[in-house]
Backbone as JSON, one array per atom type, in Angstrom:
{
  "sequence": "QLQASGGGLVQAGGSLRLSCAASGRTARRGAMGWFRQAPGKEREFVAAISWSTTYYADSVKGRFTISRDNTKNTMYLRMNSLEPEDTAVYYCASRPNYCVGTACEQGYDHWGQGTLVTVSS",
  "N": [[91.72, 93.78, 122.31], [92.79, 91.33, 120.51], [92.37, 87.64, 119.84], [93.46, 85.0, 118.38], [93.31, 81.75, 117.26], [93.0, 78.82, 115.31], [95.87, 76.99, 114.34], [98.07, 74.74, 113.69], [98.88, 70.91, 112.66], [99.68, 69.42, 109.17], [99.34, 67.92, 106.73], [101.02, 68.18, 103.81], [99.66, 70.26, 100.41], [97.38, 70.76, 101.89], [94.78, 72.53, 103.5], [93.18, 75.5, 105.48], [92.32, 76.88, 108.26], [92.67, 79.83, 109.58], [91.61, 81.56, 112.58], [90.21, 85.42, 113.9], [89.93, 86.95, 117.15], [88.35, 89.34, 117.95], [87.71, 91.81, 119.88], [86.58, 94.27, 122.39], [88.11, 98.08, 121.36], [89.35, 96.56, 119.56], [87.75, 95.89, 117.54], [87.34, 97.85, 115.71], [88.53, 98.91, 113.63], [91.47, 100.19, 111.24], [92.09, 98.33, 109.38], [93.25, 95.41, 109.68], [95.55, 92.86, 110.02], [97.54, 89.92, 108.66], [100.2, 88.22, 109.97], [103.25, 86.24, 109.99], [106.23, 83.98, 111.33], [108.9, 81.91, 111.04], [110.88, 79.74, 111.95], [113.66, 80.81, 113.37], [113.43, 82.94, 111.64], [112.99, 86.42, 110.56], [109.39, 87.71, 111.44], [107.42, 88.78, 108.94], [105.0, 90.09, 106.67], [101.83, 88.99, 105.62], [99.08, 89.66, 104.39], [96.39, 91.57, 104.7], [93.26, 92.94, 105.24], [91.92, 95.7, 104.45], [89.21, 97.61, 105.23], [86.97, 96.66, 102.56], [89.03, 95.8, 101.27], [91.81, 94.03, 99.98], [95.28, 92.38, 100.62], [98.07, 91.27, 99.8], [100.84, 88.95, 100.36], [103.31, 88.19, 98.04], [104.3, 85.74, 98.27], [102.19, 83.96, 98.89], [100.31, 84.8, 98.0], [96.97, 83.84, 96.21], [97.04, 81.91, 97.11], [95.87, 81.92, 99.58], [93.53, 83.58, 101.02], [92.45, 86.51, 102.51], [89.31, 87.72, 105.31], [86.55, 88.51, 106.55], [84.12, 88.83, 109.35], [82.73, 91.36, 109.86], [80.26, 91.62, 112.04], [80.56, 89.54, 113.21], [82.67, 90.25, 114.73], [84.95, 89.43, 113.8], [87.93, 88.15, 112.33], [89.24, 86.38, 108.83], [92.05, 83.49, 107.83], [92.0, 81.78, 105.27], [93.7, 79.16, 104.44], [95.06, 78.11, 101.44], [96.34, 74.71, 99.99], [98.58, 74.05, 101.09], [102.2, 74.41, 102.85], [105.58, 73.39, 103.35], [107.18, 75.37, 103.87], [106.0, 77.06, 104.54], [105.04, 76.99, 107.02], [104.94, 77.74, 110.13], [104.66, 79.98, 113.29], [102.13, 82.25, 113.56], [100.41, 85.41, 113.2], [98.01, 87.63, 113.86], [96.94, 91.29, 113.88], [95.85, 94.44, 114.23], [95.98, 97.38, 112.76], [95.11, 101.26, 113.43], [94.34, 102.89, 110.96], [92.98, 103.64, 108.08], [94.43, 101.96, 105.0], [96.01, 100.48, 102.11], [97.46, 98.97, 99.25], [101.13, 98.61, 99.72], [101.69, 99.86, 101.86], [99.72, 98.46, 104.09], [101.8, 97.04, 105.22], [102.93, 97.95, 107.4], [102.35, 100.07, 109.74], [100.67, 98.37, 113.18], [99.92, 97.9, 115.87], [98.1, 96.48, 117.4], [98.67, 93.88, 119.23], [97.78, 90.0, 118.67], [98.4, 86.59, 119.81], [100.05, 84.43, 118.9], [99.61, 82.08, 116.63], [100.41, 78.52, 115.91], [100.76, 76.95, 113.12], [102.35, 74.0, 111.13], [103.49, 72.7, 108.59], [103.61, 69.51, 106.85], [105.96, 67.49, 105.32]],
  "CA": [[92.12, 92.29, 122.66], [92.99, 89.56, 119.36], [92.54, 86.25, 119.77], [93.65, 83.64, 116.84], [93.34, 80.63, 116.34], [93.5, 77.43, 114.73], [96.57, 75.8, 114.35], [96.93, 73.04, 113.77], [99.32, 70.0, 111.99], [98.05, 69.84, 108.3], [99.85, 68.07, 104.94], [101.6, 69.25, 102.22], [98.78, 69.75, 99.82], [96.54, 70.87, 102.6], [94.4, 73.33, 104.12], [92.94, 75.07, 107.58], [91.42, 78.41, 108.5], [92.78, 80.44, 111.11], [91.01, 82.89, 113.0], [91.35, 86.08, 114.84], [88.85, 87.76, 116.97], [88.04, 91.32, 117.76], [87.08, 92.86, 120.92], [86.85, 96.71, 122.64], [88.13, 99.08, 120.06], [90.55, 96.62, 117.99], [87.02, 95.48, 116.29], [86.81, 98.62, 114.56], [89.82, 100.21, 113.03], [90.81, 100.91, 109.79], [93.21, 97.68, 108.71], [93.52, 93.79, 110.12], [95.97, 91.65, 109.08], [98.03, 88.41, 109.13], [101.69, 88.15, 109.75], [104.1, 84.92, 110.47], [107.47, 84.21, 111.72], [109.25, 80.33, 111.04], [111.83, 79.64, 113.67], [115.5, 81.4, 113.05], [113.08, 84.05, 110.62], [112.49, 87.54, 111.19], [108.18, 88.31, 110.98], [106.99, 88.95, 108.29], [104.12, 90.14, 106.28], [101.24, 87.75, 104.89], [97.92, 89.92, 104.02], [95.26, 92.29, 105.62], [91.68, 93.55, 104.66], [90.87, 97.07, 104.97], [87.6, 97.66, 104.55], [86.67, 95.86, 102.15], [90.51, 96.22, 100.5], [91.84, 92.98, 100.65], [96.44, 92.58, 99.99], [98.91, 90.18, 99.87], [101.89, 88.88, 100.59], [103.66, 87.06, 96.73], [105.04, 84.01, 99.13], [100.83, 83.55, 99.59], [99.07, 85.47, 97.05], [96.82, 82.89, 95.06], [97.09, 80.22, 97.75], [95.81, 82.35, 101.16], [91.99, 84.71, 101.27], [91.78, 87.35, 104.04], [88.53, 87.93, 104.92], [85.91, 89.61, 107.57], [82.87, 89.09, 109.09], [81.95, 92.38, 111.06], [78.75, 91.21, 113.11], [81.17, 88.87, 114.59], [84.18, 91.49, 114.99], [86.64, 88.42, 113.67], [89.08, 88.13, 110.95], [89.84, 85.04, 108.96], [92.94, 83.65, 106.71], [91.85, 80.93, 104.41], [95.33, 78.92, 103.38], [94.94, 76.55, 101.16], [97.69, 74.55, 99.31], [99.8, 74.61, 102.35], [103.78, 74.4, 101.46], [106.42, 73.09, 104.85], [107.43, 76.69, 104.27], [104.21, 78.03, 105.68], [105.24, 76.64, 108.68], [105.52, 79.51, 111.16], [103.78, 81.16, 113.5], [100.71, 83.82, 112.79], [100.1, 86.77, 114.02], [96.57, 88.5, 113.78], [97.33, 92.66, 114.2], [95.15, 95.49, 113.54], [96.25, 99.18, 112.83], [93.98, 102.29, 112.84], [94.02, 103.5, 109.6], [93.12, 101.97, 106.44], [94.96, 101.37, 103.77], [96.37, 100.76, 100.25], [98.83, 98.49, 98.81], [102.19, 98.44, 100.43], [101.05, 101.24, 103.11], [99.27, 97.62, 105.15], [102.73, 96.0, 106.13], [103.09, 98.08, 108.69], [101.68, 100.16, 111.34], [100.1, 98.21, 113.49], [100.13, 98.65, 117.31], [97.45, 95.71, 118.26], [99.34, 92.38, 117.94], [97.25, 89.29, 119.33], [99.41, 85.68, 120.53], [100.16, 83.84, 117.49], [99.13, 80.56, 116.38], [101.44, 77.94, 114.84], [100.51, 76.28, 112.06], [102.99, 73.91, 110.97], [103.19, 71.39, 107.32], [104.9, 68.82, 107.33], [106.09, 67.55, 103.72]],
  "C": [[91.39, 91.21, 120.67], [93.51, 88.5, 120.05], [92.89, 85.34, 118.5], [94.18, 83.25, 117.43], [92.89, 79.46, 115.49], [93.88, 76.74, 113.82], [96.69, 75.17, 114.3], [98.41, 71.94, 112.95], [98.95, 70.0, 110.37], [99.29, 69.14, 107.33], [100.18, 68.7, 104.13], [100.1, 69.45, 101.54], [97.28, 70.47, 100.5], [95.64, 72.17, 102.64], [94.03, 73.73, 105.82], [93.05, 76.96, 107.38], [92.05, 78.61, 109.01], [92.06, 81.72, 111.1], [91.1, 84.06, 114.46], [89.42, 87.33, 115.09], [89.13, 88.47, 117.8], [87.7, 91.25, 118.95], [87.7, 93.82, 121.12], [86.82, 97.36, 121.09], [88.6, 98.94, 118.69], [89.0, 96.57, 116.84], [86.86, 96.72, 115.55], [87.67, 99.85, 114.78], [90.12, 99.57, 111.84], [91.3, 99.57, 109.79], [93.08, 96.81, 109.64], [94.26, 92.76, 109.76], [96.97, 90.71, 110.11], [99.51, 88.65, 109.34], [101.86, 86.87, 110.15], [105.73, 85.29, 110.38], [107.5, 82.9, 111.82], [110.68, 80.62, 111.5], [112.9, 80.16, 112.28], [115.15, 82.49, 112.25], [112.91, 84.88, 110.88], [110.74, 87.08, 110.74], [108.2, 88.53, 109.66], [105.44, 88.62, 107.3], [103.29, 89.17, 105.4], [99.61, 88.09, 104.16], [97.3, 90.3, 105.11], [94.3, 92.39, 104.33], [91.3, 94.94, 105.88], [90.07, 97.46, 105.11], [87.31, 96.76, 103.66], [88.35, 95.38, 100.83], [91.11, 95.27, 100.88], [93.94, 92.81, 99.4], [97.41, 92.03, 100.37], [100.16, 89.82, 99.9], [101.86, 87.95, 99.33], [103.81, 86.01, 97.11], [103.08, 83.82, 98.83], [99.53, 84.34, 98.84], [98.01, 83.23, 96.18], [96.15, 81.39, 95.79], [95.45, 80.59, 99.32], [94.06, 83.25, 100.36], [91.47, 84.76, 102.13], [90.7, 87.26, 104.23], [87.79, 88.21, 106.58], [84.85, 89.54, 108.03], [82.92, 89.8, 110.57], [81.3, 92.16, 112.0], [79.11, 90.61, 113.74], [82.85, 89.02, 115.15], [85.65, 89.72, 115.02], [86.98, 87.55, 112.35], [89.56, 86.21, 110.25], [91.02, 84.85, 108.15], [92.71, 82.35, 106.16], [92.83, 80.3, 104.04], [94.67, 77.67, 102.86], [96.23, 76.24, 100.32], [98.79, 74.81, 99.38], [101.6, 73.81, 101.37], [104.57, 73.86, 102.93], [106.53, 74.36, 104.18], [106.62, 77.84, 104.56], [104.25, 78.09, 106.8], [105.98, 78.26, 109.77], [104.35, 79.54, 112.61], [103.19, 82.57, 113.45], [100.13, 84.33, 113.58], [98.62, 87.43, 113.74], [97.45, 90.13, 114.61], [96.11, 93.44, 113.8], [95.71, 97.02, 114.1], [95.63, 100.1, 112.46], [93.55, 103.14, 112.18], [93.47, 102.5, 108.79], [94.01, 102.83, 105.69], [95.19, 101.17, 103.31], [96.83, 99.91, 100.02], [99.6, 98.38, 100.27], [101.68, 98.86, 101.73], [100.33, 99.49, 104.46], [100.14, 96.63, 105.41], [103.17, 96.12, 106.3], [101.92, 99.1, 109.46], [100.6, 99.63, 112.31], [100.63, 97.87, 114.83], [99.31, 97.83, 118.08], [97.99, 94.14, 118.17], [98.33, 90.79, 118.93], [98.95, 87.58, 119.39], [98.71, 85.33, 119.4], [99.89, 82.12, 117.51], [100.05, 79.26, 115.46], [101.14, 77.19, 113.98], [102.1, 75.84, 111.15], [102.66, 72.24, 109.8], [103.93, 71.06, 107.16], [105.15, 67.68, 104.86], [106.0, 66.14, 103.47]]
}
């Protein structure tokens, strides 16, 4: 199971850190990722981490940092310089296989519930 948390309301330019706690078999999978879905839009890939390799969507590169603490079975997404366009429900997910680059944008078969991030202008 995956449990996302850490969402909230923040002003533009601010920061938030999302957490995704994994339990059971999801804690030992090949890759984990973050996705988001804004109102009226399709879900989109945000970032992924596979072992020590990270990959980001162009829209968040340089502002967001994904990390993973295997001792706590927890994945994080540090979000800096937030913009109103980052407002969305953020979901964490896991996939069974290691990935590199664009392959990390798909193949996820376990999903957590979302956590809402609202960035005010």
